[in-house]
mmCIF file of C-alpha atoms in Angstrom:
data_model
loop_
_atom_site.group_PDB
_atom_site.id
_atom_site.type_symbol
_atom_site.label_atom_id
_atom_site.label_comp_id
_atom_site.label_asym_id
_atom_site.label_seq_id
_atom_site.Cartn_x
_atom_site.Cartn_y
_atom_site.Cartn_z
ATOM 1 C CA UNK A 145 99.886 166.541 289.679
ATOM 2 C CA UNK A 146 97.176 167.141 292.234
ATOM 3 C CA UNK A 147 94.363 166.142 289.672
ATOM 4 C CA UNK A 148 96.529 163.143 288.804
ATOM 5 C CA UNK A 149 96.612 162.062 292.529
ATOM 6 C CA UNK A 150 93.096 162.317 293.073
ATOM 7 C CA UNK A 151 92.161 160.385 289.623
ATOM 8 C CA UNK A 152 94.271 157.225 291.327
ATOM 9 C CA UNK A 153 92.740 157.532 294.211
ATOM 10 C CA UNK A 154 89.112 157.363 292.788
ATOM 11 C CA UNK A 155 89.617 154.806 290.770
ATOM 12 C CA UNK A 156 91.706 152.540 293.315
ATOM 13 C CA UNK A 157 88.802 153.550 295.931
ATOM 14 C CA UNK A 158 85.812 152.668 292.988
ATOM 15 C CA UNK A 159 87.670 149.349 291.958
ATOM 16 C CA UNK A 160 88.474 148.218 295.870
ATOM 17 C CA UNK A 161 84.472 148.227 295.952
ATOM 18 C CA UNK A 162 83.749 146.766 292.993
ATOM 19 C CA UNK A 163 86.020 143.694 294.573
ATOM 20 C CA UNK A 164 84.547 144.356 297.581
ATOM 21 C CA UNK A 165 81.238 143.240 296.050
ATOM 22 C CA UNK A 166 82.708 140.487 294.253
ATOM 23 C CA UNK A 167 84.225 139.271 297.597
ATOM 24 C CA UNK A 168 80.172 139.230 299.415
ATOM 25 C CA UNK A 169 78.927 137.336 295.712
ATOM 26 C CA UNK A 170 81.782 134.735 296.072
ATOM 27 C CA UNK A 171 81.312 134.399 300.135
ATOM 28 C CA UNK A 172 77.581 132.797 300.063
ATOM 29 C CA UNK A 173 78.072 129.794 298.254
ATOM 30 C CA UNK A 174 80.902 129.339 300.507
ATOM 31 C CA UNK A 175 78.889 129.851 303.618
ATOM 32 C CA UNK A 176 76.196 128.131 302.511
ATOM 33 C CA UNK A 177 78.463 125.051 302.057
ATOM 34 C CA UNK A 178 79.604 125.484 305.213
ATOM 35 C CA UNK A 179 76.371 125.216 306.745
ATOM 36 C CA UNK A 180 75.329 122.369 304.789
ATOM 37 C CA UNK A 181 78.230 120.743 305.933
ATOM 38 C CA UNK A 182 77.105 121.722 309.377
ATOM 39 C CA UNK A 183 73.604 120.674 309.659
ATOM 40 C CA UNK A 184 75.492 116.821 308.471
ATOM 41 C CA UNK A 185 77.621 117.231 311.512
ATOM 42 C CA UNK A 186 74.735 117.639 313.666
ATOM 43 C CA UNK A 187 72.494 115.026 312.070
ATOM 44 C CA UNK A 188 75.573 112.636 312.827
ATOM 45 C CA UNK A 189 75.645 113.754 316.232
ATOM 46 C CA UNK A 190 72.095 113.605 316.846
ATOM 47 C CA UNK A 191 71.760 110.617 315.658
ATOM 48 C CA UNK A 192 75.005 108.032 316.149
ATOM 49 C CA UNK A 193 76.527 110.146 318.267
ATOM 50 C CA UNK A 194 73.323 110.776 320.980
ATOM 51 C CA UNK A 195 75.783 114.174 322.019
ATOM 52 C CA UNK A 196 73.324 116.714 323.918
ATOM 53 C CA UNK A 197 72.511 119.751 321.608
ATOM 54 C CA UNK A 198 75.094 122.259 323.260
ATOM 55 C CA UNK A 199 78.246 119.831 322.786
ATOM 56 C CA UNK A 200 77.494 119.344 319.646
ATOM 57 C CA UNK A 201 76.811 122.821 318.839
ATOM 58 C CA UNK A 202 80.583 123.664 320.869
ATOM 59 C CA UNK A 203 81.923 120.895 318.534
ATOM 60 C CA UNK A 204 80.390 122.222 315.172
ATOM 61 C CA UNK A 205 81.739 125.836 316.075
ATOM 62 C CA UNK A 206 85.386 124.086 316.409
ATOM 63 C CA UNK A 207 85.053 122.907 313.150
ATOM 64 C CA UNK A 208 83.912 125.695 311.026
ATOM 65 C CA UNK A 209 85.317 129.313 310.227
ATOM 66 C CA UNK A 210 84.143 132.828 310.737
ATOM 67 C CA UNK A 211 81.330 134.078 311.548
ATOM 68 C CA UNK A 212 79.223 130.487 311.379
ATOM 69 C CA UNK A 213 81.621 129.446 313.973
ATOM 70 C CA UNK A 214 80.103 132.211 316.153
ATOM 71 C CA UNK A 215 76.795 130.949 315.290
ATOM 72 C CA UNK A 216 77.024 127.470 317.044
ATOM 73 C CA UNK A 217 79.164 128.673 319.920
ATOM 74 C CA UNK A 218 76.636 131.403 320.821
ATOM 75 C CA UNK A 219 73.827 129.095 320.647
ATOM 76 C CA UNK A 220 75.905 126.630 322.820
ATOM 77 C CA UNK A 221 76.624 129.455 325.387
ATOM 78 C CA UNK A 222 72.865 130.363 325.324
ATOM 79 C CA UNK A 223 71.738 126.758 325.746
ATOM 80 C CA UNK A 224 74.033 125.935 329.129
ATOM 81 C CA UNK A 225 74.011 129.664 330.722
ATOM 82 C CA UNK A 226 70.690 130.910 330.034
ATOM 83 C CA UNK A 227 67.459 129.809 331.005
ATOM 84 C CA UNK A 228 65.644 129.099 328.120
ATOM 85 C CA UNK A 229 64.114 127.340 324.792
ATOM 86 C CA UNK A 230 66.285 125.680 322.191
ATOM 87 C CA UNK A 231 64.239 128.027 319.787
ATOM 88 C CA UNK A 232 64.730 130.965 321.464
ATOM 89 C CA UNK A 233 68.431 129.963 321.970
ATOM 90 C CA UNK A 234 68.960 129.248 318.468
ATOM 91 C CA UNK A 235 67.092 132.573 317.207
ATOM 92 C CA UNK A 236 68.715 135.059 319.030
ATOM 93 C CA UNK A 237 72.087 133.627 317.592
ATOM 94 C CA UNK A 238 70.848 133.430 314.561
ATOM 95 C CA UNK A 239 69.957 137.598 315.030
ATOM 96 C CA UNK A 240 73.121 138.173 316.542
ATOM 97 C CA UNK A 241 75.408 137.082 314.224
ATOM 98 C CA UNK A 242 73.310 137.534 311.185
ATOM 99 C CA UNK A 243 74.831 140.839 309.888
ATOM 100 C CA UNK A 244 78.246 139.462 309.720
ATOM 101 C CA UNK A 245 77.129 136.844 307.521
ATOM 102 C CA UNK A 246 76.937 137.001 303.163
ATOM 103 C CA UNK A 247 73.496 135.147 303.589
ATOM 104 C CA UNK A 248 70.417 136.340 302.262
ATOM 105 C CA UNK A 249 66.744 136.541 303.600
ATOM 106 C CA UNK A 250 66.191 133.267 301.998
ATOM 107 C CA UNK A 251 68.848 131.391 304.327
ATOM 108 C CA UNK A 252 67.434 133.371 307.365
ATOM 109 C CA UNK A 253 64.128 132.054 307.100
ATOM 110 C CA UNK A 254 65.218 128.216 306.201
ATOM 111 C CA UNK A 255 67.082 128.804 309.981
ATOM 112 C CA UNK A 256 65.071 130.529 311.454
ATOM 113 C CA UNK A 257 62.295 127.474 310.645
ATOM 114 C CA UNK A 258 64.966 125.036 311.766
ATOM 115 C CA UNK A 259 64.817 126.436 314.346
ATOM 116 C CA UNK A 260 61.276 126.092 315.381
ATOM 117 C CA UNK A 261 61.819 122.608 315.060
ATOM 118 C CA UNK A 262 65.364 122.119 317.193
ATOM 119 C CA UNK A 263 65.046 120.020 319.870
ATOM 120 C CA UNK A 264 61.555 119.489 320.170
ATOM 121 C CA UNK A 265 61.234 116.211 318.457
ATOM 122 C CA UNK A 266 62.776 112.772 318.735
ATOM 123 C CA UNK A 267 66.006 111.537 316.719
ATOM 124 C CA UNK A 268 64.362 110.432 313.668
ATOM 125 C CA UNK A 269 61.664 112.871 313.558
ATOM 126 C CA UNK A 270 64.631 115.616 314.027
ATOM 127 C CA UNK A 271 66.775 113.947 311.073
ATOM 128 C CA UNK A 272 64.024 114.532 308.647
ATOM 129 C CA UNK A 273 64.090 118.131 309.780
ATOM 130 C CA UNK A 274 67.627 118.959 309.265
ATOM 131 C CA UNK A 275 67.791 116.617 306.102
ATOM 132 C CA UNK A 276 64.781 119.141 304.772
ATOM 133 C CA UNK A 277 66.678 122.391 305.974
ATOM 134 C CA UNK A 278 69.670 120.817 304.002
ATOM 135 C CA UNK A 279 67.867 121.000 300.902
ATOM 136 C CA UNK A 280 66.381 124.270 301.411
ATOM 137 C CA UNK A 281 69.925 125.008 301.703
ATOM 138 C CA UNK A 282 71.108 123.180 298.649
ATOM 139 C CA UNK A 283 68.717 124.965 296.533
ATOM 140 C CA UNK A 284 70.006 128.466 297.402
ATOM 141 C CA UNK A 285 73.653 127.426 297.098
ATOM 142 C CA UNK A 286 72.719 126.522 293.444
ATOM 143 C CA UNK A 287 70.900 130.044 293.163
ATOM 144 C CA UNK A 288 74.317 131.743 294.731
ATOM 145 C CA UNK A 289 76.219 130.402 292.289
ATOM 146 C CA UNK A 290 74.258 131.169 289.439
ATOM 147 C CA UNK A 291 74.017 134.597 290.572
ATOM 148 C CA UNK A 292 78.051 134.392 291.402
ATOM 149 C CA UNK A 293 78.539 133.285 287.963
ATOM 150 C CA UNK A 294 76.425 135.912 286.298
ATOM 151 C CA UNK A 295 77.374 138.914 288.391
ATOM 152 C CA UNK A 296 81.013 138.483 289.878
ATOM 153 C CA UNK A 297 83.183 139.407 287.203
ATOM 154 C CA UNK A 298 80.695 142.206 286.041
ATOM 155 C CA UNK A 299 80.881 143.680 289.678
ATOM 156 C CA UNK A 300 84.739 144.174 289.339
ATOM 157 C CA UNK A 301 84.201 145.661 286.311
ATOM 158 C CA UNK A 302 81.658 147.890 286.886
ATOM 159 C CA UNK A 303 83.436 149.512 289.852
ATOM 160 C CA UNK A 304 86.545 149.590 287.647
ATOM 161 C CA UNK A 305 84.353 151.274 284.700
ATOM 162 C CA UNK A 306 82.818 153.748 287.523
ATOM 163 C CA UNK A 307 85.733 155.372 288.792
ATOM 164 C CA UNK A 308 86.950 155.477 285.078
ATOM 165 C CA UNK A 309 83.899 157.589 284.352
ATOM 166 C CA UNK A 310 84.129 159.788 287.638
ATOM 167 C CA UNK A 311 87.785 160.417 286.589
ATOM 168 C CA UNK A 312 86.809 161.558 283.149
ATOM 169 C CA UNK A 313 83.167 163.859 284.326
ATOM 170 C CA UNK A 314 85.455 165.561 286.919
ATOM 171 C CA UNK A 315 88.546 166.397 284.655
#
């Protein structure tokens, strides 16, 4: 009975991270999405809008969901209570709320290069900027879904298969 109990709970606790996995491959393309749809917000700001950078940055972080939402609203709380650079602003936001996200290295640098740019050019100039980091960002939604097609359903299984073979080596 014992040896029964513990083979359920090894394979519910090697399946739950096999979905667990599955849930981070399925959560970048969403995020990255997200941000795409972002940066759009902000180029519409920016540009028809004329809204300073920290509204628009308290507006975008109304709009989206955990934890990009905390993105914008800690840069926008950095921007009006601290004295310093939009790029400095924008980077330690970006390292603050970076571990919470599913993005990879890739994404981090395409911000983190935004962000060298933010606010330090006029409207146009700053449109081509964010219509660039857009693309940057299109290109590794298209690799996060490749790799969410390819790996996704294999993940699940694997951690499925795992347990099965844990249950079987230990009995």
């Amino acid at each position: 009975m014992v040896k029964l109990l513990g083979a359920v709970f090894i394979l519910a606790a090697t399946t739950w991270t096999g979905f667990e996995a599955s849930r981070h491959l399925n959560e970048r393309p969403r995020q990255l999405r997200q941000l795409k749809v972002a940066l759009q917000s902000l180029e519409a700001e920016i540009m028809y809008g004329h809204t300073p950078l920290h509204e628009a940055a308290r507006k975008l972080a109304k709009q989206l969901t955990n934890p990009l939402n905390m993105l914008f609203k800690v840069f926008a709380e950095r921007l009006i209570s601290e004295e310093t650079t939009v790029r400095d602003a924008w980077q330690q936001s970006l390292d603050e709320i970076w571990n919470l996200t599913a993005l990879k290295q890739g994404e981090y640098e395409i911000l983190k290069q935004f962000g060298e740019t933010l606010g330090r050019h006029d409207r146009y100039t700053q449109q081509k900027q964010i219509l660039l980091a857009i693309a940057h960002l299109e290109r590794e939604e298209t690799d996060a879904r490749d790799r969410q097609g390819k790996y996704e359903k294999m993940v699940k299984s694997l951690g499925f298969l795992t347990g099965l073979l844990l249950i079987v080596l230990l009995i």
